[in-house]
Amino acid sequence: MPSNISMRIPEDLLSELDELASLLGRSRSSLINEAIGTYLTEYNDYLIALHRLLDKDDDIISSSGLRKSLGI
């Protein structure tokens, strides 16, 4: 079940949010939910990449090596 939160947002961002919501025919809430979901996904991907980059036991292969291993 969704929960309510309260937050402060600068007027300029709120204006942009309202313009985009109007243009897309969507609510503020739906755009904020989508933005937060996208941020969390991207940030988690970043953390995974960082962890793999710092893992000395994780083999790093070049893009050409990857293509070769995939046969493309």
A tleap script that builds the chain and sets N, CA, C and O, in Angstrom:
source leaprc.protein.ff14SB
mol = sequence {
  NMET PRO SER ASN ILE SER MET ARG ILE PRO
  GLU ASP LEU LEU SER GLU LEU ASP GLU LEU
  ALA SER LEU LEU GLY ARG SER ARG SER SER
  LEU ILE ASN GLU ALA ILE GLY THR TYR LEU
  THR GLU TYR ASN ASP TYR LEU ILE ALA LEU
  HIE ARG LEU LEU ASP LYS ASP ASP ASP ILE
  ILE SER SER SER GLY LEU ARG LYS SER LEU
  GLY CILE
}
set mol.1.N position { 0.848 -1.176 0.000 }
set mol.1.CA position { 0.000 0.000 0.000 }
set mol.1.C position { 0.896 1.243 0.000 }
set mol.1.O position { 1.825 1.333 0.804 }
set mol.2.N position { 0.631 2.186 -0.880 }
set mol.2.CA position { 1.442 3.404 -0.936 }
set mol.2.C position { 1.348 4.214 0.347 }
set mol.2.O position { 0.317 4.229 1.019 }
set mol.3.N position { 2.442 4.886 0.671 }
set mol.3.CA position { 2.491 5.760 1.841 }
set mol.3.C position { 2.672 7.201 1.383 }
set mol.3.O position { 3.225 7.461 0.314 }
set mol.4.N position { 2.210 8.114 2.189 }
set mol.4.CA position { 2.383 9.537 1.915 }
set mol.4.C position { 3.674 10.030 2.543 }
set mol.4.O position { 4.062 9.585 3.623 }
set mol.5.N position { 4.337 10.958 1.855 }
set mol.5.CA position { 5.487 11.640 2.417 }
set mol.5.C position { 5.290 13.135 2.186 }
set mol.5.O position { 4.500 13.555 1.341 }
set mol.6.N position { 6.016 13.908 2.946 }
set mol.6.CA position { 5.973 15.352 2.783 }
set mol.6.C position { 7.387 15.817 2.501 }
set mol.6.O position { 8.334 15.363 3.143 }
set mol.7.N position { 7.536 16.726 1.539 }
set mol.7.CA position { 8.863 17.239 1.219 }
set mol.7.C position { 8.753 18.661 0.728 }
set mol.7.O position { 7.691 19.114 0.301 }
set mol.8.N position { 9.861 19.349 0.795 }
set mol.8.CA position { 9.935 20.712 0.270 }
set mol.8.C position { 10.656 20.648 -1.063 }
set mol.8.O position { 11.632 19.916 -1.227 }
set mol.9.N position { 10.156 21.430 -2.012 }
set mol.9.CA position { 10.758 21.464 -3.339 }
set mol.9.C position { 10.854 22.932 -3.771 }
set mol.9.O position { 9.895 23.687 -3.607 }
set mol.10.N position { 11.988 23.333 -4.315 }
set mol.10.CA position { 12.122 24.727 -4.755 }
set mol.10.C position { 11.061 25.076 -5.803 }
set mol.10.O position { 10.663 24.235 -6.609 }
set mol.11.N position { 10.616 26.324 -5.771 }
set mol.11.CA position { 9.552 26.790 -6.669 }
set mol.11.C position { 9.881 26.548 -8.139 }
set mol.11.O position { 9.002 26.171 -8.915 }
set mol.12.N position { 11.152 26.764 -8.534 }
set mol.12.CA position { 11.499 26.576 -9.946 }
set mol.12.C position { 11.345 25.119 -10.369 }
set mol.12.O position { 10.888 24.847 -11.479 }
set mol.13.N position { 11.722 24.169 -9.496 }
set mol.13.CA position { 11.541 22.757 -9.822 }
set mol.13.C position { 10.060 22.393 -9.851 }
set mol.13.O position { 9.618 21.618 -10.698 }
set mol.14.N position { 9.311 22.952 -8.930 }
set mol.14.CA position { 7.878 22.688 -8.892 }
set mol.14.C position { 7.207 23.189 -10.169 }
set mol.14.O position { 6.323 22.521 -10.705 }
set mol.15.N position { 7.616 24.347 -10.657 }
set mol.15.CA position { 7.066 24.876 -11.908 }
set mol.15.C position { 7.392 23.957 -13.078 }
set mol.15.O position { 6.533 23.675 -13.914 }
set mol.16.N position { 8.646 23.487 -13.132 }
set mol.16.CA position { 9.030 22.563 -14.203 }
set mol.16.C position { 8.250 21.255 -14.109 }
set mol.16.O position { 7.806 20.708 -15.118 }
set mol.17.N position { 8.090 20.765 -12.882 }
set mol.17.CA position { 7.333 19.534 -12.659 }
set mol.17.C position { 5.895 19.702 -13.123 }
set mol.17.O position { 5.353 18.829 -13.801 }
set mol.18.N position { 5.277 20.816 -12.762 }
set mol.18.CA position { 3.892 21.062 -13.168 }
set mol.18.C position { 3.757 21.192 -14.684 }
set mol.18.O position { 2.797 20.691 -15.269 }
set mol.19.N position { 4.719 21.866 -15.320 }
set mol.19.CA position { 4.679 21.990 -16.780 }
set mol.19.C position { 4.789 20.625 -17.446 }
set mol.19.O position { 4.043 20.320 -18.376 }
set mol.20.N position { 5.721 19.806 -16.969 }
set mol.20.CA position { 5.898 18.483 -17.558 }
set mol.20.C position { 4.681 17.601 -17.310 }
set mol.20.O position { 4.242 16.875 -18.202 }
set mol.21.N position { 4.141 17.666 -16.109 }
set mol.21.CA position { 2.945 16.878 -15.787 }
set mol.21.C position { 1.788 17.270 -16.700 }
set mol.21.O position { 1.060 16.410 -17.197 }
set mol.22.N position { 1.626 18.557 -16.915 }
set mol.22.CA position { 0.562 19.040 -17.795 }
set mol.22.C position { 0.786 18.587 -19.234 }
set mol.22.O position { -0.141 18.129 -19.902 }
set mol.23.N position { 2.025 18.721 -19.701 }
set mol.23.CA position { 2.365 18.326 -21.066 }
set mol.23.C position { 2.106 16.843 -21.302 }
set mol.23.O position { 1.617 16.453 -22.363 }
set mol.24.N position { 2.439 16.013 -20.305 }
set mol.24.CA position { 2.292 14.567 -20.450 }
set mol.24.C position { 0.928 14.044 -20.013 }
set mol.24.O position { 0.605 12.875 -20.226 }
set mol.25.N position { 0.135 14.914 -19.404 }
set mol.25.CA position { -1.172 14.477 -18.914 }
set mol.25.C position { -1.046 13.509 -17.742 }
set mol.25.O position { -1.831 12.571 -17.603 }
set mol.26.N position { -0.049 13.754 -16.910 }
set mol.26.CA position { 0.197 12.889 -15.759 }
set mol.26.C position { 0.197 13.737 -14.498 }
set mol.26.O position { 0.234 14.966 -14.558 }
set mol.27.N position { 0.154 13.068 -13.366 }
set mol.27.CA position { 0.158 13.786 -12.088 }
set mol.27.C position { 1.587 14.031 -11.612 }
set mol.27.O position { 2.531 13.369 -12.042 }
set mol.28.N position { 1.712 14.997 -10.719 }
set mol.28.CA position { 3.002 15.238 -10.075 }
set mol.28.C position { 3.512 13.947 -9.438 }
set mol.28.O position { 4.673 13.571 -9.601 }
set mol.29.N position { 2.620 13.282 -8.713 }
set mol.29.CA position { 3.010 12.070 -7.985 }
set mol.29.C position { 3.564 10.995 -8.909 }
set mol.29.O position { 4.560 10.349 -8.583 }
set mol.30.N position { 2.931 10.801 -10.049 }
set mol.30.CA position { 3.413 9.752 -10.951 }
set mol.30.C position { 4.797 10.089 -11.490 }
set mol.30.O position { 5.639 9.203 -11.631 }
set mol.31.N position { 5.038 11.367 -11.792 }
set mol.31.CA position { 6.358 11.770 -12.277 }
set mol.31.C position { 7.415 11.651 -11.178 }
set mol.31.O position { 8.535 11.213 -11.439 }
set mol.32.N position { 7.065 12.034 -9.969 }
set mol.32.CA position { 8.009 11.923 -8.855 }
set mol.32.C position { 8.319 10.461 -8.572 }
set mol.32.O position { 9.477 10.107 -8.352 }
set mol.33.N position { 7.300 9.607 -8.575 }
set mol.33.CA position { 7.517 8.168 -8.369 }
set mol.33.C position { 8.435 7.590 -9.433 }
set mol.33.O position { 9.343 6.819 -9.123 }
set mol.34.N position { 8.202 7.960 -10.687 }
set mol.34.CA position { 9.037 7.463 -11.780 }
set mol.34.C position { 10.476 7.969 -11.629 }
set mol.34.O position { 11.427 7.214 -11.833 }
set mol.35.N position { 10.630 9.238 -11.274 }
set mol.35.CA position { 11.970 9.813 -11.114 }
set mol.35.C position { 12.731 9.131 -9.975 }
set mol.35.O position { 13.915 8.827 -10.114 }
set mol.36.N position { 12.064 8.893 -8.869 }
set mol.36.CA position { 12.722 8.230 -7.740 }
set mol.36.C position { 13.086 6.797 -8.116 }
set mol.36.O position { 14.186 6.339 -7.807 }
set mol.37.N position { 12.178 6.089 -8.775 }
set mol.37.CA position { 12.465 4.722 -9.211 }
set mol.37.C position { 13.652 4.664 -10.151 }
set mol.37.O position { 14.507 3.788 -10.026 }
set mol.38.N position { 13.708 5.602 -11.100 }
set mol.38.CA position { 14.828 5.653 -12.036 }
set mol.38.C position { 16.126 5.955 -11.308 }
set mol.38.O position { 17.152 5.329 -11.574 }
set mol.39.N position { 16.085 6.911 -10.392 }
set mol.39.CA position { 17.275 7.266 -9.623 }
set mol.39.C position { 17.791 6.058 -8.842 }
set mol.39.O position { 18.986 5.765 -8.874 }
set mol.40.N position { 16.903 5.359 -8.146 }
set mol.40.CA position { 17.327 4.222 -7.339 }
set mol.40.C position { 17.928 3.115 -8.206 }
set mol.40.O position { 18.934 2.512 -7.833 }
set mol.41.N position { 17.319 2.851 -9.352 }
set mol.41.CA position { 17.853 1.843 -10.269 }
set mol.41.C position { 19.240 2.234 -10.758 }
set mol.41.O position { 20.172 1.430 -10.718 }
set mol.42.N position { 19.371 3.472 -11.219 }
set mol.42.CA position { 20.656 3.945 -11.727 }
set mol.42.C position { 21.720 3.962 -10.632 }
set mol.42.O position { 22.868 3.595 -10.883 }
set mol.43.N position { 21.356 4.380 -9.430 }
set mol.43.CA position { 22.327 4.442 -8.342 }
set mol.43.C position { 22.776 3.042 -7.942 }
set mol.43.O position { 23.956 2.818 -7.670 }
set mol.44.N position { 21.835 2.099 -7.906 }
set mol.44.CA position { 22.207 0.717 -7.599 }
set mol.44.C position { 23.131 0.150 -8.668 }
set mol.44.O position { 24.086 -0.557 -8.345 }
set mol.45.N position { 22.862 0.450 -9.940 }
set mol.45.CA position { 23.755 0.019 -11.019 }
set mol.45.C position { 25.145 0.624 -10.836 }
set mol.45.O position { 26.153 -0.054 -11.037 }
set mol.46.N position { 25.198 1.896 -10.457 }
set mol.46.CA position { 26.473 2.564 -10.198 }
set mol.46.C position { 27.229 1.860 -9.082 }
set mol.46.O position { 28.429 1.614 -9.205 }
set mol.47.N position { 26.537 1.532 -7.989 }
set mol.47.CA position { 27.200 0.861 -6.867 }
set mol.47.C position { 27.736 -0.503 -7.258 }
set mol.47.O position { 28.828 -0.887 -6.838 }
set mol.48.N position { 26.977 -1.237 -8.058 }
set mol.48.CA position { 27.441 -2.543 -8.543 }
set mol.48.C position { 28.689 -2.368 -9.401 }
set mol.48.O position { 29.668 -3.096 -9.235 }
set mol.49.N position { 28.653 -1.404 -10.315 }
set mol.49.CA position { 29.809 -1.152 -11.186 }
set mol.49.C position { 31.022 -0.737 -10.364 }
set mol.49.O position { 32.133 -1.198 -10.622 }
set mol.50.N position { 30.817 0.126 -9.382 }
set mol.50.CA position { 31.917 0.562 -8.532 }
set mol.50.C position { 32.497 -0.607 -7.756 }
set mol.50.O position { 33.716 -0.755 -7.664 }
set mol.51.N position { 31.628 -1.433 -7.199 }
set mol.51.CA position { 32.075 -2.604 -6.453 }
set mol.51.C position { 32.895 -3.529 -7.351 }
set mol.51.O position { 33.948 -4.021 -6.945 }
set mol.52.N position { 32.411 -3.762 -8.568 }
set mol.52.CA position { 33.136 -4.637 -9.487 }
set mol.52.C position { 34.459 -4.016 -9.903 }
set mol.52.O position { 35.453 -4.727 -10.055 }
set mol.53.N position { 34.489 -2.707 -10.087 }
set mol.53.CA position { 35.717 -2.024 -10.464 }
set mol.53.C position { 36.778 -2.145 -9.363 }
set mol.53.O position { 37.965 -2.306 -9.644 }
set mol.54.N position { 36.332 -2.067 -8.121 }
set mol.54.CA position { 37.256 -2.128 -6.994 }
set mol.54.C position { 37.603 -3.551 -6.571 }
set mol.54.O position { 38.504 -3.751 -5.756 }
set mol.55.N position { 36.900 -4.541 -7.115 }
set mol.55.CA position { 37.143 -5.944 -6.777 }
set mol.55.C position { 38.337 -6.454 -7.578 }
set mol.55.O position { 38.247 -6.639 -8.791 }
set mol.56.N position { 39.447 -6.678 -6.896 }
set mol.56.CA position { 40.677 -7.103 -7.570 }
set mol.56.C position { 40.561 -8.495 -8.182 }
set mol.56.O position { 41.331 -8.839 -9.079 }
set mol.57.N position { 39.606 -9.300 -7.708 }
set mol.57.CA position { 39.444 -10.661 -8.224 }
set mol.57.C position { 38.476 -10.738 -9.404 }
set mol.57.O position { 38.303 -11.806 -9.991 }
set mol.58.N position { 37.852 -9.632 -9.753 }
set mol.58.CA position { 36.885 -9.614 -10.855 }
set mol.58.C position { 37.618 -9.279 -12.154 }
set mol.58.O position { 38.210 -8.207 -12.284 }
set mol.59.N position { 37.572 -10.198 -13.101 }
set mol.59.CA position { 38.238 -9.973 -14.378 }
set mol.59.C position { 37.544 -8.860 -15.158 }
set mol.59.O position { 36.319 -8.828 -15.270 }
set mol.60.N position { 38.341 -7.964 -15.683 }
set mol.60.CA position { 37.830 -6.898 -16.543 }
set mol.60.C position { 38.214 -7.252 -17.968 }
set mol.60.O position { 39.385 -7.495 -18.262 }
set mol.61.N position { 37.214 -7.282 -18.862 }
set mol.61.CA position { 37.516 -7.587 -20.250 }
set mol.61.C position { 37.158 -6.380 -21.108 }
set mol.61.O position { 36.280 -5.590 -20.763 }
set mol.62.N position { 37.846 -6.259 -22.214 }
set mol.62.CA position { 37.597 -5.141 -23.120 }
set mol.62.C position { 36.311 -5.391 -23.900 }
set mol.62.O position { 35.794 -6.508 -23.924 }
set mol.63.N position { 35.803 -4.337 -24.536 }
set mol.63.CA position { 34.598 -4.506 -25.356 }
set mol.63.C position { 34.876 -5.447 -26.523 }
set mol.63.O position { 34.005 -6.224 -26.913 }
set mol.64.N position { 36.089 -5.382 -27.086 }
set mol.64.CA position { 36.412 -6.309 -28.192 }
set mol.64.C position { 36.491 -7.741 -27.666 }
set mol.64.O position { 36.075 -8.675 -28.351 }
set mol.65.N position { 37.016 -7.918 -26.469 }
set mol.65.CA position { 37.049 -9.257 -25.871 }
set mol.65.C position { 35.652 -9.787 -25.613 }
set mol.65.O position { 35.385 -10.973 -25.806 }
set mol.66.N position { 34.757 -8.907 -25.175 }
set mol.66.CA position { 33.367 -9.312 -24.952 }
set mol.66.C position { 32.710 -9.728 -26.257 }
set mol.66.O position { 32.054 -10.768 -26.326 }
set mol.67.N position { 32.890 -8.902 -27.308 }
set mol.67.CA position { 32.308 -9.248 -28.604 }
set mol.67.C position { 32.842 -10.588 -29.097 }
set mol.67.O position { 32.087 -11.412 -29.613 }
set mol.68.N position { 34.122 -10.798 -28.940 }
set mol.68.CA position { 34.743 -12.046 -29.387 }
set mol.68.C position { 34.155 -13.233 -28.622 }
set mol.68.O position { 33.848 -14.266 -29.218 }
set mol.69.N position { 33.996 -13.086 -27.297 }
set mol.69.CA position { 33.439 -14.187 -26.497 }
set mol.69.C position { 31.985 -14.468 -26.854 }
set mol.69.O position { 31.514 -15.595 -26.700 }
set mol.70.N position { 31.272 -13.450 -27.330 }
set mol.70.CA position { 29.862 -13.615 -27.739 }
set mol.70.C position { 29.731 -14.018 -29.206 }
set mol.70.O position { 28.643 -14.343 -29.679 }
set mol.71.N position { 30.860 -13.991 -29.917 }
set mol.71.CA position { 30.832 -14.365 -31.337 }
set mol.71.C position { 30.200 -13.303 -32.227 }
set mol.71.O position { 29.581 -13.625 -33.241 }
set mol.72.N position { 30.355 -12.045 -31.851 }
set mol.72.CA position { 29.780 -10.977 -32.681 }
set mol.72.C position { 30.861 -10.007 -33.130 }
set mol.72.O position { 30.569 -9.042 -33.837 }
savepdb mol mol.pdb
quit
